[in-house]
Amino acid sequence: MPYIDSILKEKRVFYPSHEFSRKSHIKNMAEYSKLYKKSIESPEKFWAEKANELEWFKKWETVLRNDMGFFKWFEGGRLNVSYNCLDRIVKSGKGSKTALIWEPESGEGKKYTYEQLLKEVCKFANVLKKLDVKKGNVVQIYLPMIPELPIAMLACARIGAIHSVVFAGFSSDALKDRIRDSNAELLITADGSFRNGKIFSLKKNVDIALKECPTIKNVIVVKRTDNNAYIANGRDAWWHELINKKEIKDICEPESMHSEDSLFILYTSGTTGKPKGILHTQAGYLLFVYLTFKWIFDIKENDSYFCTADIGWITGHSYIVYGPLSNGATVVMYEGSPTFPKPDRFWRIIEKHKVTIFYTAPTAIRALAKEGDEWPNKCNLSSLRLLGTVGEPINPEAWIWYHNVIGKNKCPIVDTWWQTETGGILISPLPGATPLKPGSATKPFFGILADVLREDGSKANPNEGGYLVIKNPWPGMLRTVWDDPQRYKNAYFEKFGVYLTGDSARMDEDGYFWIMGRIDDVIKVAGHRIGSAEVESSLVSHKDVAEAAVVPYPHEIKGQAIYAFVVLKKNAKKSGQLNDELKKHVAERVGPIAKPDKIQFADELPKTRSGKIMRRILKAIADGSKDYGNITTLTDPGVVEILAKNRLN
Ligand code: WT7
């Protein structure tokens, strides 16, 4: 059943057990409503009170300032993010508590206590210093899910360098574009990575990318696979050789950072053009991920928390690294595929590490549900007490399966809505308080004024779909687009004067939010955010392609998949072989996650008289809805029928 139909029919409500509520941070809706009201009426007071839970080298002077549309939090304050995630926890007596459990795809894992992690971070911070990395420099990180990834990020934070992590599943072209935008001088990578038992030569991608990245002076390479990676003289060095040098001490004074100094850049796809470097800063981001993690995941001293995201995305930044560690939690990170060697891998990890809180994406839930209940049923999942999802709307069928088969009907599910730009979760249940409706992300977090607007900016009625906006600033929000402040203003604030999320949503009569999906040209493929512009420009970079337009269509497992319409150049011949070649071309140029599932060759695309491609119409062809709307403005309305007739099933 399509997502929209199934959520409209969904009327069930699930309440947290008395037992769960009693022990949770926020225990009921009355408590939520009271505190929510306070947080909206006096946001500065609310956030200042919470900020006192962090450790500051110097207290702030102003909580919030609007500097011509650029928001500043906790100005005048000084702190260090790595200090708050490590030293502060060690000082509180938890040095011997496990911070990180690393589960490799195969072979033996590793565990780090807070004390050990602090030492590793300090050592690597000293390595970076030796290589002349200074406060404010950008460090590019292109690593698989190995402990060196969070260690590198925290080491950057310790010395005030700005990290910019690129998902290791991206291609050399995508890496190159990001380095050329960030102007990083140092890159951290690995010789290779494992996925589904296969080795991917990350370092090869790096060597190709660096041919066109003159700013990079040093490359640090983690040895992960023994695949004899090429080590360039004078430029490249092994991580283990650098870190084991005698002069590298395991103590490194944390840099005292201004609240609004940059912490990291993370690139994400927007409506048009190249990916945007979303910039997050120190204090506000840390506070926001600290508090959302604490309350939404209801973290307790003995929890074992497993998030299946890749640290290359914002979920991993906020809820594998900074949120959990600043709460002194034990985090499980997993290197490989959910189905390697068998489709019970996640459930085995839960059993092995007695995971209590499990956070994953709807696409993984759907894929694993399809493998059959026998896989989870063979494992002992009794340690679980709370489940979470993120990345795309969850259809009620998948929600119910997750609730029954994984949570055994006793674990609340937090359906967390947020974005790279928001830094942390904005709309989500509080597990001990919020009655759950499958498919709804429920209510806004404290301090978040979410709303649904019509095209003209007026407020939509209950259950009327519209633009999801956030009407007030919050500490974890992006501060700007790297090197492009104008784009920050245009993309997010131009339309309504308040933060535009790019999603459509409706709010029901109980004030619950139902996210419907992207309203712009972003496609959520298996929860990954892909810009149609990126896929289109990689298609037209192929010698045989004249024009391309890509749109989403509903996919049973991935939620959405990519459907491309391609017009070939005069001399090129339509063939199955060329079709395959184009798919491969996109996978190589952008990354395997951006590969179109379907490519339809077309002689013409539907265009307005001003030459604009009407993606709305292509979408209605691709998804088979035939919901074309008005087609009379097209230069040639006949094009639509022809395309529809040749639609790929
Ligand atoms: C987009 C942001 C936030 C971490 C991972 C994605 C979609 C995210 C939900 C949810 C419905 C969701 C939205 C959003 N999305 N969470 N719980 N329900 N949709 O971050 O890559 O920046 O993507 O993901 O469309 O705009 P991102």
XYZ file of C-alpha atoms in Angstrom, residues 142 171-173 175 189-192 199-211 221 227-230 235:
28
model
C 37.323 9.908 4.304
C 33.198 8.241 -5.255
C 36.451 10.032 -5.972
C 34.584 12.739 -7.867
C 35.341 13.551 -2.630
C 41.763 8.045 4.930
C 42.295 4.265 4.982
C 43.906 1.885 2.533
C 40.546 0.191 2.130
C 37.457 -4.824 -0.040
C 36.981 -1.330 -1.434
C 40.158 0.549 -2.220
C 39.465 3.894 -0.627
C 43.022 5.036 -1.132
C 42.672 4.603 -4.903
C 39.728 7.008 -4.869
C 41.836 9.415 -2.864
C 44.737 9.264 -5.302
C 42.420 10.046 -8.213
C 40.685 12.878 -6.367
C 43.935 14.463 -5.207
C 45.138 14.977 -8.760
C 46.392 6.529 5.922
C 45.873 -4.269 0.121
C 49.256 -2.706 -0.627
C 47.949 0.794 -1.079
C 50.150 3.278 -2.821
C 52.664 13.422 1.034
